[in-house]
CSV table of C-alpha atoms in Angstrom, one decimal:
chain,number,residue,atom,x,y,z
A,26,MET,CA,171.1,-71.1,-131.5
A,27,LEU,CA,168.2,-68.7,-131.0
A,28,ARG,CA,168.8,-67.0,-134.4
A,29,ASP,CA,168.4,-70.4,-136.2
A,30,ASN,CA,165.2,-71.1,-134.3
A,31,ILE,CA,163.8,-67.7,-135.4
A,32,ASN,CA,164.8,-68.2,-139.0
A,33,ASN,CA,163.4,-71.7,-139.1
A,34,ALA,CA,160.1,-70.5,-137.6
A,35,LEU,CA,160.1,-67.7,-140.3
A,36,LYS,CA,160.4,-70.3,-143.1
A,37,ASP,CA,157.6,-72.4,-141.6
A,38,ALA,CA,155.4,-69.3,-141.2
A,39,MET,CA,156.0,-68.4,-144.8
A,40,LYS,CA,155.1,-71.9,-146.0
A,41,ALA,CA,151.9,-71.8,-143.8
A,42,GLY,CA,150.9,-68.3,-145.0
A,43,ASP,CA,150.8,-66.9,-141.5
A,44,LYS,CA,151.2,-63.2,-142.3
A,45,ARG,CA,151.3,-61.9,-138.7
A,46,ARG,CA,154.0,-64.4,-137.7
A,47,VAL,CA,156.0,-63.7,-140.8
A,48,SER,CA,156.0,-60.0,-140.3
A,49,THR,CA,156.8,-60.3,-136.5
A,50,LEU,CA,159.7,-62.6,-137.1
A,51,ARG,CA,161.0,-60.3,-139.8
A,52,LEU,CA,160.8,-57.5,-137.4
A,53,ILE,CA,162.9,-59.5,-134.9
A,54,ASN,CA,165.5,-60.2,-137.6
A,55,ALA,CA,165.6,-56.5,-138.6
A,56,GLU,CA,166.1,-55.4,-135.0
A,57,VAL,CA,168.9,-57.9,-134.5
A,58,LEU,CA,170.5,-56.8,-137.8
A,59,LYS,CA,170.2,-53.2,-136.8
A,60,ARG,CA,172.0,-53.9,-133.5
A,61,GLU,CA,174.7,-55.9,-135.2
A,62,THR,CA,175.5,-53.2,-137.7
A,63,SER,CA,175.1,-50.1,-135.5
A,64,ALA,CA,178.8,-50.2,-134.3
A,65,ALA,CA,181.8,-49.3,-136.4
A,66,GLU,CA,182.2,-52.9,-137.4
A,67,ARG,CA,179.6,-55.7,-137.7
A,68,VAL,CA,179.4,-58.0,-134.7
A,69,ALA,CA,177.3,-61.2,-134.3
A,70,LEU,CA,175.0,-61.0,-131.3
A,71,THR,CA,175.0,-63.7,-128.7
A,72,ASP,CA,171.7,-65.4,-127.7
A,73,ALA,CA,171.7,-63.2,-124.5
A,74,GLU,CA,172.0,-60.1,-126.6
A,75,ILE,CA,169.2,-61.3,-129.0
A,76,LEU,CA,167.0,-61.9,-125.9
A,77,ASP,CA,167.8,-58.3,-124.8
A,78,VAL,CA,166.6,-57.1,-128.2
A,79,MET,CA,163.4,-59.1,-128.0
A,80,GLY,CA,162.8,-57.9,-124.4
A,81,LYS,CA,163.0,-54.3,-125.6
A,82,MET,CA,160.6,-55.2,-128.4
A,83,ILE,CA,158.1,-56.6,-125.9
A,84,LYS,CA,158.4,-53.4,-123.8
A,85,GLN,CA,157.7,-51.2,-126.9
A,86,ARG,CA,154.6,-53.3,-127.8
A,87,GLN,CA,153.4,-53.0,-124.2
A,88,GLU,CA,153.7,-49.3,-124.3
A,89,SER,CA,151.8,-49.2,-127.7
A,90,LEU,CA,149.2,-51.5,-126.3
A,91,ASP,CA,148.5,-49.2,-123.4
A,92,ILE,CA,148.2,-46.2,-125.7
A,93,TYR,CA,145.9,-48.1,-128.2
A,94,GLU,CA,143.6,-49.3,-125.4
A,95,LYS,CA,143.3,-45.8,-123.9
A,96,ALA,CA,142.4,-44.5,-127.4
A,97,GLY,CA,139.8,-47.2,-128.0
A,98,ARG,CA,141.7,-48.8,-130.9
A,99,THR,CA,140.9,-52.4,-130.2
A,100,ASP,CA,142.1,-53.5,-133.7
A,101,LEU,CA,145.6,-52.1,-133.1
A,102,ALA,CA,145.7,-53.3,-129.5
A,103,ALA,CA,144.9,-56.9,-130.8
A,104,GLN,CA,147.8,-56.6,-133.3
A,105,GLU,CA,150.2,-55.6,-130.5
A,106,ARG,CA,149.0,-58.5,-128.3
A,107,GLU,CA,149.5,-61.0,-131.2
A,108,GLU,CA,153.1,-59.7,-131.8
A,109,MET,CA,153.9,-59.8,-128.1
A,110,ALA,CA,152.7,-63.5,-128.0
A,111,ILE,CA,154.9,-64.4,-131.0
A,112,ILE,CA,158.0,-62.7,-129.6
A,113,SER,CA,157.4,-64.0,-126.0
A,114,ALA,CA,157.4,-67.6,-127.4
A,115,TYR,CA,161.2,-67.2,-127.9
A,116,LEU,CA,161.9,-65.7,-124.5
A,117,PRO,CA,162.6,-67.8,-121.4
A,118,ARG,CA,160.1,-67.8,-118.6
A,119,GLN,CA,160.2,-64.5,-116.6
A,120,LEU,CA,161.1,-64.7,-113.0
A,121,SER,CA,158.3,-63.6,-110.6
A,122,ASP,CA,159.1,-60.6,-108.4
A,123,ILE,CA,159.6,-63.0,-105.4
A,124,GLU,CA,162.0,-65.3,-107.4
A,125,ALA,CA,163.9,-62.2,-108.7
A,126,GLY,CA,164.3,-60.9,-105.2
A,127,GLU,CA,165.6,-64.2,-104.0
A,128,ALA,CA,168.0,-64.4,-106.9
A,129,VAL,CA,169.3,-60.9,-106.2
A,130,SER,CA,169.8,-61.7,-102.5
A,131,ALA,CA,171.6,-64.9,-103.2
A,132,LEU,CA,173.9,-63.2,-105.7
A,133,ILE,CA,174.7,-60.4,-103.3
A,134,LYS,CA,175.7,-63.0,-100.7
A,135,GLU,CA,177.7,-65.0,-103.3
A,136,LEU,CA,179.6,-61.9,-104.5
A,137,GLU,CA,180.0,-60.6,-101.0
A,138,ALA,CA,178.7,-57.3,-102.1
A,139,ALA,CA,178.4,-54.9,-99.1
A,140,THR,CA,178.1,-51.3,-100.4
A,141,LEU,CA,176.7,-49.3,-103.3
A,142,LYS,CA,180.2,-49.4,-104.8
A,143,ASP,CA,179.4,-53.1,-105.5
A,144,MET,CA,176.2,-52.3,-107.4
A,145,GLY,CA,177.8,-52.3,-110.9
A,146,ARG,CA,179.5,-55.6,-110.4
A,147,THR,CA,176.3,-57.1,-109.0
A,148,MET,CA,174.1,-55.8,-111.9
A,149,ALA,CA,176.6,-57.1,-114.4
A,150,ALA,CA,176.5,-60.6,-112.8
A,151,LEU,CA,172.7,-60.5,-112.8
A,152,LYS,CA,172.5,-59.5,-116.5
A,153,GLU,CA,174.9,-62.3,-117.3
A,154,ARG,CA,173.0,-65.0,-115.4
A,155,PHE,CA,169.4,-63.9,-115.9
A,156,ALA,CA,169.4,-62.3,-119.4
A,157,GLY,CA,165.9,-62.2,-120.7
A,158,ARG,CA,164.4,-63.6,-117.5
A,159,MET,CA,164.3,-60.6,-115.2
A,160,ASP,CA,163.2,-57.0,-115.3
A,161,PHE,CA,166.5,-55.3,-114.6
A,162,GLY,CA,164.8,-52.0,-113.7
A,163,LYS,CA,163.1,-53.6,-110.7
A,164,ALA,CA,166.3,-55.7,-110.0
A,165,SER,CA,168.4,-52.5,-109.9
A,166,ALA,CA,166.0,-51.0,-107.3
A,167,THR,CA,166.2,-54.2,-105.2
A,168,VAL,CA,170.0,-54.3,-105.4
A,169,LYS,CA,170.2,-50.6,-104.3
A,170,LYS,CA,167.9,-51.2,-101.4
A,171,LEU,CA,169.8,-54.3,-100.2
A,172,LEU,CA,173.2,-52.6,-100.5
A,173,GLY,CA,171.9,-49.7,-98.4
A,174,GLY,CA,171.2,-47.1,-101.0
């Protein structure tokens, strides 16, 4: 389970004295815990949901990195890059735009989706099969285009 891998890596980083890795892995655990306890009752996140949390963390760091680079804050930009690298190590390989387009096309054919009414069903299937491996913002635009939107 992904959570166990992260916790084991946290223990190893603590033993090694790697402060950046320790703080980043603690941030991941904190975000996961926040998501688990945000509802009325506590739920345990699945690996796919944890991947979603980490994907959002990567996007946040990318936005911060862009801001820091524009402001000339190379020290903070380097910190964001290090955190992104640590988080990315636990994410599956991202599909290229071409691979994602092919996956969307194949799924539309498989589901026999024909109109924009099928978009929700198609996006749900994509998120189930490609959690953490695809940019769903781009995928949504591709689905909309292929379904005639």
